[in-house]
């Protein structure tokens, strides 16, 4: 198990090689792997004990999401809400079943964090899920994350104490209305405006 204090070339190489790590995202600590690496995704879901609840895909920009296989028409309707700590549930194709686990939709986010954006430009979209076990508190420090996952995760990036970082807000667009699934870092009114 490797530990780092920032995103560097070694972290990039580990992710590109299919490794799973815990990193500070734009919101909370997340367990991550490349979203295009099906075997890494399968391993991440097994570590998180998930077989039906998909994680969130984070990307540097809309183009990366289109290349992954997300239809641009769904992204166009919500791209004005990004970058930011808003995860938007978007319909997803059968080809991405390994990511959405049969849900036929995925939560997607373009983070507003320059360091994370730089990493995403290098490694392409990441699948992320909060660094905790089911029904346990989210890890606010790397030490807490290590207590959950220990050596089963390949590397950790220590971003300090993230206690004051709420998780992302999760929304779904239904027709022209915005449904807030989870209120988090960003407040949204019933008209879809950030407040």
Tab-separated table of N, CA and C in Angstrom, residues 70-141:
chain	number	residue	atom	x	y	z
A	70	UNK	N	-21.575	8.532	-22.654
A	70	UNK	CA	-22.764	9.259	-22.199
A	70	UNK	C	-23.262	10.114	-23.366
A	71	UNK	N	-24.556	10.057	-23.641
A	71	UNK	CA	-25.122	10.817	-24.765
A	71	UNK	C	-25.046	12.328	-24.492
A	72	UNK	N	-24.545	13.056	-25.483
A	72	UNK	CA	-24.361	14.500	-25.315
A	72	UNK	C	-25.683	15.213	-25.041
A	73	UNK	N	-26.781	14.721	-25.615
A	73	UNK	CA	-28.059	15.418	-25.425
A	73	UNK	C	-28.447	15.489	-23.938
A	74	UNK	N	-28.078	14.478	-23.159
A	74	UNK	CA	-28.375	14.512	-21.721
A	74	UNK	C	-27.462	15.498	-20.994
A	75	UNK	N	-26.232	15.578	-21.442
A	75	UNK	CA	-25.261	16.471	-20.804
A	75	UNK	C	-25.549	17.930	-21.129
A	76	UNK	N	-25.995	18.191	-22.358
A	76	UNK	CA	-26.263	19.563	-22.801
A	76	UNK	C	-27.306	20.236	-21.911
A	77	UNK	N	-28.273	19.460	-21.444
A	77	UNK	CA	-29.367	20.017	-20.638
A	77	UNK	C	-28.914	20.474	-19.252
A	78	UNK	N	-27.776	19.974	-18.794
A	78	UNK	CA	-27.352	20.267	-17.410
A	78	UNK	C	-25.950	20.861	-17.306
A	79	UNK	N	-25.264	21.042	-18.429
A	79	UNK	CA	-23.862	21.450	-18.344
A	79	UNK	C	-23.665	22.816	-17.691
A	80	UNK	N	-24.709	23.653	-17.647
A	80	UNK	CA	-24.568	24.965	-17.014
A	80	UNK	C	-24.412	24.843	-15.495
A	81	UNK	N	-24.731	23.682	-14.927
A	81	UNK	CA	-24.595	23.469	-13.479
A	81	UNK	C	-23.166	23.071	-13.079
A	82	UNK	N	-22.302	22.837	-14.053
A	82	UNK	CA	-20.919	22.421	-13.799
A	82	UNK	C	-19.938	23.485	-14.236
A	83	UNK	N	-18.699	23.476	-13.735
A	83	UNK	CA	-18.190	22.576	-12.710
A	83	UNK	C	-18.757	22.930	-11.337
A	84	UNK	N	-18.812	21.931	-10.482
A	84	UNK	CA	-19.307	22.146	-9.133
A	84	UNK	C	-19.640	20.838	-8.452
A	85	UNK	N	-20.036	20.940	-7.197
A	85	UNK	CA	-20.295	19.764	-6.360
A	85	UNK	C	-21.726	19.270	-6.528
A	86	UNK	N	-22.149	19.170	-7.795
A	86	UNK	CA	-23.482	18.670	-8.118
A	86	UNK	C	-23.327	17.412	-8.964
A	87	UNK	N	-23.805	16.296	-8.439
A	87	UNK	CA	-23.818	15.043	-9.199
A	87	UNK	C	-25.209	14.901	-9.808
A	88	UNK	N	-25.251	14.694	-11.116
A	88	UNK	CA	-26.524	14.655	-11.828
A	88	UNK	C	-26.742	13.254	-12.372
A	89	UNK	N	-27.892	12.678	-12.050
A	89	UNK	CA	-28.222	11.334	-12.531
A	89	UNK	C	-28.725	11.446	-13.964
A	90	UNK	N	-28.016	10.755	-14.861
A	90	UNK	CA	-28.267	10.860	-16.299
A	90	UNK	C	-28.495	9.453	-16.857
A	91	UNK	N	-29.452	9.291	-17.798
A	91	UNK	CA	-29.653	7.978	-18.408
A	91	UNK	C	-28.365	7.453	-19.026
A	92	UNK	N	-28.190	6.145	-18.959
A	92	UNK	CA	-26.960	5.531	-19.444
A	92	UNK	C	-27.284	4.282	-20.261
A	93	UNK	N	-26.415	3.984	-21.203
A	93	UNK	CA	-26.660	2.886	-22.143
A	93	UNK	C	-26.280	1.529	-21.545
A	94	UNK	N	-26.707	0.492	-22.236
A	94	UNK	CA	-26.408	-0.880	-21.813
A	94	UNK	C	-24.913	-1.165	-21.854
A	95	UNK	N	-24.187	-0.494	-22.761
A	95	UNK	CA	-22.729	-0.718	-22.846
A	95	UNK	C	-22.025	-0.346	-21.548
A	96	UNK	N	-22.634	0.553	-20.760
A	96	UNK	CA	-22.029	0.974	-19.496
A	96	UNK	C	-22.643	0.245	-18.300
A	97	UNK	N	-23.238	-0.926	-18.567
A	97	UNK	CA	-23.854	-1.711	-17.504
A	97	UNK	C	-22.864	-2.030	-16.373
A	98	UNK	N	-21.588	-2.245	-16.737
A	98	UNK	CA	-20.577	-2.552	-15.717
A	98	UNK	C	-20.411	-1.392	-14.733
A	99	UNK	N	-20.759	-0.172	-15.166
A	99	UNK	CA	-20.695	1.002	-14.281
A	99	UNK	C	-22.004	1.224	-13.540
A	100	UNK	N	-23.133	1.126	-14.258
A	100	UNK	CA	-24.415	1.471	-13.620
A	100	UNK	C	-25.121	0.280	-12.976
A	101	UNK	N	-24.540	-0.920	-13.118
A	101	UNK	CA	-25.041	-2.118	-12.420
A	101	UNK	C	-26.526	-2.393	-12.676
A	102	UNK	N	-26.952	-2.121	-13.916
A	102	UNK	CA	-28.334	-2.398	-14.285
A	102	UNK	C	-29.306	-1.272	-13.980
A	103	UNK	N	-28.829	-0.199	-13.367
A	103	UNK	CA	-29.714	0.929	-13.030
A	103	UNK	C	-30.096	1.745	-14.266
A	104	UNK	N	-29.330	1.596	-15.353
A	104	UNK	CA	-29.547	2.321	-16.611
A	104	UNK	C	-29.440	3.833	-16.461
A	105	UNK	N	-28.798	4.264	-15.384
A	105	UNK	CA	-28.491	5.683	-15.200
A	105	UNK	C	-27.248	5.770	-14.323
A	106	UNK	N	-26.562	6.912	-14.427
A	106	UNK	CA	-25.332	7.135	-13.660
A	106	UNK	C	-25.335	8.538	-13.083
A	107	UNK	N	-24.800	8.667	-11.873
A	107	UNK	CA	-24.540	9.999	-11.316
A	107	UNK	C	-23.203	10.460	-11.886
A	108	UNK	N	-23.198	11.705	-12.391
A	108	UNK	CA	-22.028	12.242	-13.085
A	108	UNK	C	-21.722	13.624	-12.531
A	109	UNK	N	-20.424	13.951	-12.419
A	109	UNK	CA	-20.030	15.267	-11.898
A	109	UNK	C	-18.763	15.754	-12.585
A	110	UNK	N	-18.712	17.046	-12.842
A	110	UNK	CA	-17.477	17.697	-13.279
A	110	UNK	C	-17.048	18.590	-12.116
A	111	UNK	N	-16.021	18.162	-11.373
A	111	UNK	CA	-15.622	18.877	-10.161
A	111	UNK	C	-15.044	20.258	-10.436
A	112	UNK	N	-15.205	21.139	-9.459
A	112	UNK	CA	-14.622	22.482	-9.507
A	112	UNK	C	-13.410	22.490	-8.572
A	113	UNK	N	-12.361	21.819	-9.008
A	113	UNK	CA	-11.144	21.681	-8.206
A	113	UNK	C	-9.988	21.515	-9.192
A	114	UNK	N	-9.097	22.489	-9.241
A	114	UNK	CA	-8.043	22.509	-10.264
A	114	UNK	C	-7.107	21.310	-10.177
A	115	UNK	N	-6.737	20.910	-8.961
A	115	UNK	CA	-5.836	19.779	-8.792
A	115	UNK	C	-6.490	18.491	-9.294
A	116	UNK	N	-7.748	18.290	-8.915
A	116	UNK	CA	-8.488	17.104	-9.349
A	116	UNK	C	-8.730	17.147	-10.861
A	117	UNK	N	-9.021	18.325	-11.388
A	117	UNK	CA	-9.213	18.462	-12.844
A	117	UNK	C	-7.946	18.052	-13.584
A	118	UNK	N	-6.798	18.463	-13.062
A	118	UNK	CA	-5.522	18.083	-13.685
A	118	UNK	C	-5.330	16.579	-13.694
A	119	UNK	N	-5.673	15.921	-12.585
A	119	UNK	CA	-5.579	14.467	-12.515
A	119	UNK	C	-6.514	13.820	-13.538
A	120	UNK	N	-7.757	14.303	-13.604
A	120	UNK	CA	-8.750	13.728	-14.517
A	120	UNK	C	-8.335	13.909	-15.978
A	121	UNK	N	-7.680	15.005	-16.299
A	121	UNK	CA	-7.200	15.195	-17.675
A	121	UNK	C	-6.161	14.147	-18.037
A	122	UNK	N	-5.393	13.700	-17.052
A	122	UNK	CA	-4.353	12.695	-17.286
A	122	UNK	C	-4.914	11.273	-17.329
A	123	UNK	N	-5.844	10.955	-16.426
A	123	UNK	CA	-6.286	9.557	-16.292
A	123	UNK	C	-7.659	9.287	-16.906
A	124	UNK	N	-8.349	10.343	-17.365
A	124	UNK	CA	-9.701	10.245	-17.907
A	124	UNK	C	-10.702	10.026	-16.775
A	125	UNK	N	-11.992	9.844	-17.079
A	125	UNK	CA	-12.985	9.787	-15.998
A	125	UNK	C	-12.696	8.704	-14.961
A	126	UNK	N	-13.043	9.030	-13.725
A	126	UNK	CA	-12.907	8.084	-12.621
A	126	UNK	C	-14.283	7.699	-12.103
A	127	UNK	N	-14.413	6.438	-11.712
A	127	UNK	CA	-15.563	6.024	-10.920
A	127	UNK	C	-15.187	6.281	-9.473
A	128	UNK	N	-16.063	6.916	-8.723
A	128	UNK	CA	-15.780	7.187	-7.320
A	128	UNK	C	-16.981	6.826	-6.458
A	129	UNK	N	-16.696	6.417	-5.254
A	129	UNK	CA	-17.704	6.162	-4.242
A	129	UNK	C	-17.097	6.550	-2.909
A	130	UNK	N	-17.899	7.046	-1.997
A	130	UNK	CA	-17.358	7.552	-0.742
A	130	UNK	C	-16.533	6.485	-0.022
A	131	UNK	N	-15.477	6.943	0.653
A	131	UNK	CA	-14.541	6.036	1.314
A	131	UNK	C	-15.082	5.615	2.676
A	132	UNK	N	-16.008	4.684	2.645
A	132	UNK	CA	-16.569	4.117	3.869
A	132	UNK	C	-17.211	2.784	3.526
A	133	UNK	N	-17.565	2.039	4.552
A	133	UNK	CA	-18.302	0.802	4.351
A	133	UNK	C	-19.790	1.116	4.443
A	134	UNK	N	-20.652	0.273	3.867
A	134	UNK	CA	-22.083	0.547	3.899
A	134	UNK	C	-22.582	0.835	5.319
A	135	UNK	N	-23.355	1.884	5.444
A	135	UNK	CA	-23.981	2.349	6.686
A	135	UNK	C	-22.988	2.828	7.747
A	136	UNK	N	-21.719	2.964	7.368
A	136	UNK	CA	-20.715	3.533	8.277
A	136	UNK	C	-20.459	4.984	7.886
A	137	UNK	N	-19.949	5.827	8.810
A	137	UNK	CA	-19.681	7.228	8.484
A	137	UNK	C	-18.633	7.362	7.378
A	138	UNK	N	-18.751	8.407	6.600
A	138	UNK	CA	-17.765	8.715	5.558
A	138	UNK	C	-16.436	9.054	6.231
A	139	UNK	N	-15.345	8.553	5.677
A	139	UNK	CA	-14.016	8.851	6.215
A	139	UNK	C	-13.688	10.327	5.980
A	140	UNK	N	-13.317	11.025	7.041
A	140	UNK	CA	-12.916	12.435	6.934
A	140	UNK	C	-11.414	12.607	6.857
A	141	UNK	N	-10.668	11.531	7.160
A	141	UNK	CA	-9.202	11.563	7.087
A	141	UNK	C	-8.721	10.270	6.432
